[in-house]
GROMACS .gro file of N, CA, C and O in nm:
model
  416
    1MET      N    1  10.054   0.684   7.048
    1MET     CA    2  10.042   0.685   6.904
    1MET      C    3   9.946   0.576   6.855
    1MET      O    4   9.866   0.599   6.765
    2ALA      N    5   9.953   0.456   6.916
    2ALA     CA    6   9.865   0.347   6.874
    2ALA      C    7   9.718   0.385   6.892
    2ALA      O    8   9.633   0.348   6.811
    3ARG      N    9   9.688   0.462   6.996
    3ARG     CA   10   9.549   0.506   7.022
    3ARG      C   11   9.494   0.586   6.903
    3ARG      O   12   9.378   0.575   6.868
    4SER      N   13   9.579   0.665   6.836
    4SER     CA   14   9.532   0.744   6.722
    4SER      C   15   9.490   0.655   6.604
    4SER      O   16   9.405   0.693   6.525
    5PHE      N   17   9.546   0.536   6.593
    5PHE     CA   18   9.506   0.443   6.487
    5PHE      C   19   9.376   0.372   6.522
    5PHE      O   20   9.297   0.339   6.435
    6TRP      N   21   9.355   0.345   6.651
    6TRP     CA   22   9.242   0.262   6.694
    6TRP      C   23   9.114   0.342   6.714
    6TRP      O   24   9.007   0.298   6.679
    7GLY      N   25   9.123   0.457   6.778
    7GLY     CA   26   9.005   0.541   6.793
    7GLY      C   27   8.935   0.532   6.926
    7GLY      O   28   8.848   0.612   6.955
    8ASN      N   29   8.967   0.432   7.009
    8ASN     CA   30   8.912   0.427   7.145
    8ASN      C   31   9.015   0.363   7.237
    8ASN      O   32   9.123   0.324   7.194
    9SER      N   33   8.981   0.349   7.365
    9SER     CA   34   9.080   0.300   7.461
    9SER      C   35   9.071   0.149   7.485
    9SER      O   36   9.145   0.097   7.567
   10SER      N   37   8.984   0.078   7.414
   10SER     CA   38   8.967  -0.067   7.434
   10SER      C   39   9.058  -0.145   7.340
   10SER      O   40   9.013  -0.213   7.250
   11PHE      N   41   9.190  -0.135   7.363
   11PHE     CA   42   9.282  -0.206   7.276
   11PHE      C   43   9.409  -0.241   7.351
   11PHE      O   44   9.439  -0.187   7.456
   12MET      N   45   9.481  -0.336   7.296
   12MET     CA   46   9.618  -0.364   7.338
   12MET      C   47   9.700  -0.366   7.210
   12MET      O   48   9.645  -0.380   7.102
   13HIS      N   49   9.829  -0.348   7.225
   13HIS     CA   50   9.911  -0.350   7.105
   13HIS      C   51  10.046  -0.416   7.132
   13HIS      O   52  10.090  -0.424   7.247
   14ALA      N   53  10.105  -0.465   7.026
   14ALA     CA   54  10.241  -0.518   7.029
   14ALA      C   55  10.318  -0.445   6.921
   14ALA      O   56  10.265  -0.419   6.813
   15PHE      N   57  10.443  -0.413   6.951
   15PHE     CA   58  10.520  -0.331   6.860
   15PHE      C   59  10.661  -0.387   6.848
   15PHE      O   60  10.724  -0.423   6.947
   16CYS      N   61  10.708  -0.394   6.725
   16CYS     CA   62  10.846  -0.431   6.696
   16CYS      C   63  10.903  -0.319   6.610
   16CYS      O   64  10.851  -0.293   6.501
   17PRO      N   65  11.006  -0.250   6.657
   17PRO     CA   66  11.059  -0.137   6.580
   17PRO      C   67  11.120  -0.182   6.448
   17PRO      O   68  11.156  -0.298   6.430
   18SER      N   69  11.133  -0.087   6.357
   18SER     CA   70  11.188  -0.116   6.225
   18SER      C   71  11.338  -0.139   6.234
   18SER      O   72  11.404  -0.095   6.327
   19HIS      N   73  11.388  -0.209   6.132
   19HIS     CA   74  11.531  -0.228   6.114
   19HIS      C   75  11.566  -0.156   5.985
   19HIS      O   76  11.533  -0.203   5.877
   20GLY      N   77  11.625  -0.040   5.995
   20GLY     CA   78  11.653   0.038   5.875
   20GLY      C   79  11.530   0.115   5.833
   20GLY      O   80  11.457   0.169   5.916
   21ALA      N   81  11.502   0.114   5.704
   21ALA     CA   82  11.392   0.195   5.650
   21ALA      C   83  11.257   0.125   5.657
   21ALA      O   84  11.155   0.184   5.629
   22SER      N   85  11.253  -0.003   5.691
   22SER     CA   86  11.125  -0.075   5.693
   22SER      C   87  11.129  -0.188   5.795
   22SER      O   88  11.220  -0.196   5.876
   23ARG      N   89  11.028  -0.273   5.790
   23ARG     CA   90  11.017  -0.394   5.871
   23ARG      C   91  10.962  -0.371   6.011
   23ARG      O   92  10.969  -0.459   6.095
   24GLY      N   93  10.906  -0.256   6.040
   24GLY     CA   94  10.842  -0.238   6.169
   24GLY      C   95  10.707  -0.307   6.171
   24GLY      O   96  10.643  -0.324   6.067
   25ILE      N   97  10.665  -0.351   6.289
   25ILE     CA   98  10.536  -0.421   6.302
   25ILE      C   99  10.457  -0.356   6.416
   25ILE      O  100  10.510  -0.335   6.524
   26LEU      N  101  10.331  -0.328   6.389
   26LEU     CA  102  10.239  -0.281   6.491
   26LEU      C  103  10.113  -0.365   6.479
   26LEU      O  104  10.049  -0.368   6.374
   27ALA      N  105  10.079  -0.436   6.586
   27ALA     CA  106   9.956  -0.515   6.590
   27ALA      C  107   9.867  -0.456   6.698
   27ALA      O  108   9.911  -0.434   6.810
   28ILE      N  109   9.741  -0.428   6.662
   28ILE     CA  110   9.645  -0.370   6.756
   28ILE      C  111   9.526  -0.464   6.764
   28ILE      O  112   9.472  -0.507   6.662
   29MET      N  113   9.484  -0.497   6.887
   29MET     CA  114   9.373  -0.590   6.908
   29MET      C  115   9.272  -0.531   7.005
   29MET      O  116   9.308  -0.463   7.100
   30ASP      N  117   9.146  -0.562   6.982
   30ASP     CA  118   9.036  -0.517   7.067
   30ASP      C  119   9.032  -0.604   7.192
   30ASP      O  120   9.010  -0.725   7.184
   31VAL      N  121   9.050  -0.544   7.311
   31VAL     CA  122   9.052  -0.622   7.436
   31VAL      C  123   8.915  -0.675   7.475
   31VAL      O  124   8.905  -0.761   7.563
   32ASN      N  125   8.809  -0.627   7.411
   32ASN     CA  126   8.676  -0.683   7.437
   32ASN      C  127   8.659  -0.817   7.367
   32ASN      O  128   8.570  -0.894   7.401
   33LEU      N  129   8.743  -0.844   7.267
   33LEU     CA  130   8.735  -0.969   7.191
   33LEU      C  131   8.850  -1.064   7.221
   33LEU      O  132   8.835  -1.185   7.216
   34ILE      N  133   8.967  -1.007   7.250
   34ILE     CA  134   9.089  -1.084   7.269
   34ILE      C  135   9.148  -1.050   7.405
   34ILE      O  136   9.168  -0.934   7.438
   35SER      N  137   9.179  -1.153   7.483
   35SER     CA  138   9.248  -1.134   7.610
   35SER      C  139   9.388  -1.191   7.595
   35SER      O  140   9.405  -1.313   7.586
   36HIS      N  141   9.488  -1.104   7.587
   36HIS     CA  142   9.623  -1.154   7.561
   36HIS      C  143   9.689  -1.202   7.689
   36HIS      O  144   9.663  -1.151   7.798
   37SER      N  145   9.773  -1.303   7.674
   37SER     CA  146   9.845  -1.355   7.789
   37SER      C  147   9.995  -1.333   7.776
   37SER      O  148  10.064  -1.326   7.877
   38HIS      N  149  10.044  -1.320   7.651
   38HIS     CA  150  10.188  -1.303   7.633
   38HIS      C  151  10.216  -1.247   7.494
   38HIS      O  152  10.150  -1.285   7.398
   39VAL      N  153  10.314  -1.159   7.486
   39VAL     CA  154  10.359  -1.105   7.358
   39VAL      C  155  10.507  -1.137   7.345
   39VAL      O  156  10.584  -1.118   7.440
   40SER      N  157  10.547  -1.190   7.230
   40SER     CA  158  10.689  -1.214   7.206
   40SER      C  159  10.729  -1.153   7.072
   40SER      O  160  10.655  -1.159   6.974
   41ILE      N  161  10.847  -1.093   7.072
   41ILE     CA  162  10.900  -1.025   6.955
   41ILE      C  163  11.011  -1.113   6.896
   41ILE      O  164  11.102  -1.155   6.967
   42HIS      N  165  11.000  -1.142   6.769
   42HIS     CA  166  11.099  -1.223   6.699
   42HIS      C  167  11.154  -1.142   6.582
   42HIS      O  168  11.102  -1.036   6.549
   43ASP      N  169  11.256  -1.192   6.517
   43ASP     CA  170  11.312  -1.124   6.401
   43ASP      C  171  11.219  -1.146   6.282
   43ASP      O  172  11.213  -1.256   6.228
   44GLY      N  173  11.142  -1.045   6.245
   44GLY     CA  174  11.051  -1.056   6.131
   44GLY      C  175  10.908  -1.088   6.166
   44GLY      O  176  10.821  -1.087   6.080
   45PHE      N  177  10.878  -1.117   6.293
   45PHE     CA  178  10.739  -1.142   6.332
   45PHE      C  179  10.718  -1.118   6.481
   45PHE      O  180  10.810  -1.122   6.561
   46VAL      N  181  10.593  -1.090   6.514
   46VAL     CA  182  10.547  -1.070   6.652
   46VAL      C  183  10.439  -1.172   6.679
   46VAL      O  184  10.356  -1.199   6.592
   47VAL      N  185  10.440  -1.231   6.798
   47VAL     CA  186  10.337  -1.327   6.835
   47VAL      C  187  10.259  -1.272   6.955
   47VAL      O  188  10.319  -1.232   7.054
   48ILE      N  189  10.127  -1.270   6.940
   48ILE     CA  190  10.040  -1.237   7.051
   48ILE      C  191   9.967  -1.365   7.090
   48ILE      O  192   9.884  -1.416   7.013
   49GLU      N  193  10.005  -1.421   7.203
   49GLU     CA  194   9.938  -1.540   7.254
   49GLU      C  195   9.817  -1.490   7.332
   49GLU      O  196   9.830  -1.408   7.423
   50ALA      N  197   9.698  -1.537   7.295
   50ALA     CA  198   9.576  -1.478   7.349
   50ALA      C  199   9.466  -1.583   7.364
   50ALA      O  200   9.480  -1.697   7.321
   51VAL      N  201   9.357  -1.538   7.423
   51VAL     CA  202   9.235  -1.619   7.434
   51VAL      C  203   9.123  -1.539   7.371
   51VAL      O  204   9.105  -1.421   7.400
   52TRP      N  205   9.049  -1.604   7.279
   52TRP     CA  206   8.932  -1.543   7.219
   52TRP      C  207   8.826  -1.541   7.327
   52TRP      O  208   8.781  -1.646   7.371
   53VAL      N  209   8.785  -1.423   7.371
   53VAL     CA  210   8.700  -1.407   7.489
   53VAL      C  211   8.570  -1.487   7.478
   53VAL      O  212   8.532  -1.559   7.571
   54ARG      N  213   8.500  -1.478   7.367
   54ARG     CA  214   8.368  -1.541   7.354
   54ARG      C  215   8.373  -1.693   7.358
   54ARG      O  216   8.282  -1.757   7.409
   55SER      N  217   8.479  -1.753   7.301
   55SER     CA  218   8.483  -1.899   7.292
   55SER      C  219   8.580  -1.963   7.390
   55SER      O  220   8.574  -2.083   7.414
   56GLY      N  221   8.674  -1.886   7.444
   56GLY     CA  222   8.777  -1.941   7.532
   56GLY      C  223   8.888  -2.013   7.455
   56GLY      O  224   8.974  -2.076   7.515
   57LEU      N  225   8.887  -2.002   7.324
   57LEU     CA  226   8.986  -2.067   7.239
   57LEU      C  227   9.121  -1.997   7.251
   57LEU      O  228   9.130  -1.875   7.241
   58GLN      N  229   9.227  -2.076   7.271
   58GLN     CA  230   9.362  -2.020   7.274
   58GLN      C  231   9.408  -1.998   7.130
   58GLN      O  232   9.400  -2.088   7.046
   59VAL      N  233   9.456  -1.876   7.102
   59VAL     CA  234   9.496  -1.838   6.967
   59VAL      C  235   9.631  -1.767   6.972
   59VAL      O  236   9.656  -1.687   7.060
   60ASN      N  237   9.716  -1.800   6.876
   60ASN     CA  238   9.843  -1.731   6.858
   60ASN      C  239   9.833  -1.649   6.731
   60ASN      O  240   9.823  -1.705   6.622
   61PHE      N  241   9.833  -1.516   6.745
   61PHE     CA  242   9.831  -1.428   6.630
   61PHE      C  243   9.977  -1.401   6.592
   61PHE      O  244  10.052  -1.345   6.672
   62ILE      N  245  10.014  -1.441   6.472
   62ILE     CA  246  10.151  -1.423   6.424
   62ILE      C  247  10.147  -1.315   6.316
   62ILE      O  248  10.088  -1.335   6.211
   63VAL      N  249  10.208  -1.200   6.347
   63VAL     CA  250  10.206  -1.086   6.256
   63VAL      C  251  10.345  -1.077   6.192
   63VAL      O  252  10.445  -1.060   6.262
   64VAL      N  253  10.349  -1.089   6.060
   64VAL     CA  254  10.474  -1.104   5.985
   64VAL      C  255  10.506  -0.980   5.904
   64VAL      O  256  10.418  -0.917   5.846
   65TYR      N  257  10.634  -0.946   5.901
   65TYR     CA  258  10.687  -0.854   5.800
   65TYR      C  259  10.807  -0.925   5.740
   65TYR      O  260  10.916  -0.925   5.798
   66ALA      N  261  10.786  -0.989   5.627
   66ALA     CA  262  10.889  -1.074   5.566
   66ALA      C  263  10.990  -0.992   5.488
   66ALA      O  264  10.955  -0.892   5.425
   67PRO      N  265  11.115  -1.036   5.490
   67PRO     CA  266  11.216  -0.969   5.407
   67PRO      C  267  11.197  -1.006   5.260
   67PRO      O  268  11.132  -1.106   5.228
   68GLN      N  269  11.253  -0.928   5.171
   68GLN     CA  270  11.241  -0.958   5.029
   68GLN      C  271  11.344  -1.061   4.982
   68GLN      O  272  11.321  -1.131   4.885
   69GLU      N  273  11.457  -1.072   5.051
   69GLU     CA  274  11.561  -1.167   5.011
   69GLU      C  275  11.514  -1.309   5.040
   69GLU      O  276  11.472  -1.342   5.150
   70LEU      N  277  11.524  -1.396   4.940
   70LEU     CA  278  11.474  -1.534   4.951
   70LEU      C  279  11.541  -1.609   5.066
   70LEU      O  280  11.473  -1.680   5.141
   71SER      N  281  11.670  -1.596   5.083
   71SER     CA  282  11.739  -1.670   5.190
   71SER      C  283  11.689  -1.627   5.328
   71SER      O  284  11.669  -1.710   5.417
   72LYS      N  285  11.665  -1.496   5.346
   72LYS     CA  286  11.613  -1.447   5.474
   72LYS      C  287  11.467  -1.489   5.494
   72LYS      O  288  11.425  -1.517   5.606
   73THR      N  289  11.393  -1.493   5.384
   73THR     CA  290  11.253  -1.538   5.392
   73THR      C  291  11.247  -1.683   5.437
   73THR      O  292  11.162  -1.720   5.519
   74ARG      N  293  11.333  -1.766   5.383
   74ARG     CA  294  11.336  -1.908   5.423
   74ARG      C  295  11.365  -1.922   5.572
   74ARG      O  296  11.303  -2.002   5.641
   75LEU      N  297  11.461  -1.844   5.622
   75LEU     CA  298  11.492  -1.848   5.765
   75LEU      C  299  11.374  -1.802   5.850
   75LEU      O  300  11.345  -1.859   5.956
   76LEU      N  301  11.304  -1.699   5.803
   76LEU     CA  302  11.186  -1.651   5.873
   76LEU      C  303  11.082  -1.762   5.885
   76LEU      O  304  11.027  -1.786   5.993
   77TRP      N  305  11.054  -1.832   5.775
   77TRP     CA  306  10.953  -1.939   5.778
   77TRP      C  307  10.997  -2.056   5.865
   77TRP      O  308  10.913  -2.120   5.929
   78ILE      N  309  11.125  -2.082   5.873
   78ILE     CA  310  11.174  -2.185   5.965
   78ILE      C  311  11.145  -2.143   6.109
   78ILE      O  312  11.098  -2.224   6.190
   79ASP      N  313  11.172  -2.016   6.142
   79ASP     CA  314  11.144  -1.965   6.277
   79ASP      C  315  10.995  -1.972   6.309
   79ASP      O  316  10.956  -2.010   6.420
   80ILE      N  317  10.911  -1.934   6.213
   80ILE     CA  318  10.766  -1.939   6.235
   80ILE      C  319  10.720  -2.083   6.252
   80ILE      O  320  10.641  -2.114   6.342
   81TYR      N  321  10.771  -2.173   6.168
   81TYR     CA  322  10.737  -2.315   6.180
   81TYR      C  323  10.774  -2.366   6.319
   81TYR      O  324  10.694  -2.435   6.385
   82ASN      N  325  10.894  -2.335   6.366
   82ASN     CA  326  10.938  -2.381   6.498
   82ASN      C  327  10.850  -2.326   6.609
   82ASN      O  328  10.817  -2.397   6.704
   83PHE      N  329  10.808  -2.200   6.597
   83PHE     CA  330  10.716  -2.145   6.697
   83PHE      C  331  10.586  -2.224   6.697
   83PHE      O  332  10.538  -2.266   6.802
   84ILE      N  333  10.527  -2.243   6.578
   84ILE     CA  334  10.399  -2.314   6.569
   84ILE      C  335  10.411  -2.457   6.622
   84ILE      O  336  10.325  -2.504   6.697
   85PHE      N  337  10.517  -2.526   6.585
   85PHE     CA  338  10.538  -2.665   6.626
   85PHE      C  339  10.546  -2.677   6.778
   85PHE      O  340  10.499  -2.774   6.836
   86ASN      N  341  10.604  -2.576   6.844
   86ASN     CA  342  10.624  -2.582   6.989
   86ASN      C  343  10.517  -2.508   7.069
   86ASN      O  344  10.529  -2.495   7.190
   87SER      N  345  10.412  -2.460   7.003
   87SER     CA  346  10.308  -2.386   7.074
   87SER      C  347  10.182  -2.469   7.086
   87SER      O  348  10.165  -2.571   7.020
   88SER      N  349  10.093  -2.421   7.172
   88SER     CA  350   9.962  -2.484   7.181
   88SER      C  351   9.858  -2.383   7.134
   88SER      O  352   9.884  -2.263   7.130
   89GLY      N  353   9.743  -2.431   7.097
   89GLY     CA  354   9.638  -2.342   7.047
   89GLY      C  355   9.644  -2.328   6.897
   89GLY      O  356   9.733  -2.379   6.829
   90GLU      N  357   9.546  -2.256   6.846
   90GLU     CA  358   9.539  -2.230   6.702
   90GLU      C  359   9.634  -2.117   6.666
   90GLU      O  360   9.667  -2.033   6.750
   91CYS      N  361   9.676  -2.113   6.540
   91CYS     CA  362   9.764  -2.006   6.492
   91CYS      C  363   9.701  -1.936   6.373
   91CYS      O  364   9.649  -2.001   6.282
   92ILE      N  365   9.705  -1.805   6.376
   92ILE     CA  366   9.660  -1.723   6.264
   92ILE      C  367   9.780  -1.639   6.221
   92ILE      O  368   9.836  -1.565   6.301
   93ILE      N  369   9.819  -1.656   6.094
   93ILE     CA  370   9.934  -1.583   6.041
   93ILE      C  371   9.882  -1.473   5.949
   93ILE      O  372   9.802  -1.498   5.860
   94MET      N  373   9.933  -1.350   5.972
   94MET     CA  374   9.889  -1.236   5.891
   94MET      C  375  10.006  -1.140   5.875
   94MET      O  376  10.104  -1.151   5.947
   95GLY      N  377   9.996  -1.051   5.778
   95GLY     CA  378  10.098  -0.949   5.766
   95GLY      C  379  10.138  -0.921   5.623
   95GLY      O  380  10.064  -0.948   5.528
   96ASP      N  381  10.258  -0.870   5.610
   96ASP     CA  382  10.315  -0.834   5.480
   96ASP      C  383  10.421  -0.939   5.448
   96ASP      O  384  10.526  -0.944   5.510
   97PHE      N  385  10.393  -1.023   5.349
   97PHE     CA  386  10.481  -1.134   5.316
   97PHE      C  387  10.582  -1.098   5.207
   97PHE      O  388  10.666  -1.180   5.173
   98ASN      N  389  10.576  -0.976   5.154
   98ASN     CA  390  10.670  -0.929   5.052
   98ASN      C  391  10.692  -1.030   4.940
   98ASN      O  392  10.805  -1.058   4.901
   99GLU      N  393  10.585  -1.083   4.889
   99GLU     CA  394  10.593  -1.174   4.775
   99GLU      C  395  10.597  -1.091   4.648
   99GLU      O  396  10.499  -1.026   4.613
  100VAL      N  397  10.709  -1.091   4.582
  100VAL     CA  398  10.726  -1.014   4.460
  100VAL      C  399  10.729  -1.112   4.343
  100VAL      O  400  10.814  -1.199   4.334
  101ARG      N  401  10.633  -1.098   4.254
  101ARG     CA  402  10.622  -1.190   4.140
  101ARG      C  403  10.722  -1.158   4.030
  101ARG      O  404  10.767  -1.245   3.958
  102ASP      N  405  10.755  -1.030   4.015
  102ASP     CA  406  10.845  -0.989   3.907
  102ASP      C  407  10.926  -0.870   3.958
  102ASP      O  408  10.869  -0.773   4.006
  103GLU      N  409  11.058  -0.879   3.949
  103GLU     CA  410  11.144  -0.775   4.001
  103GLU      C  411  11.113  -0.637   3.945
  103GLU      O  412  11.127  -0.536   4.012
  104SER      N  413  11.072  -0.629   3.819
  104SER     CA  414  11.044  -0.499   3.759
  104SER      C  415  10.919  -0.438   3.819
  104SER      O  416  10.898  -0.321   3.814
   0.00000   0.00000   0.00000
């Protein structure tokens, strides 16, 4: 299925299934640019530990699907902070942060 999103065979992907009606995560990366060394699945985020092929830079891609409840969001950011604090290399955080400015 991931191949249908990407369009060619030069990719790797990390997948975290949904919990209920939402919160699934699919991250797709071009293997010609990124050489992954490890994928870890967490509650609310996926981490792809990789090396940027051209520069040799170690990068942690953190793909987030944040909950809408503030208390759960705070716990998510604590988990992400702890991952970053205990990891080496640069970190890039991306995803759906579910920031709602007004309930209506």
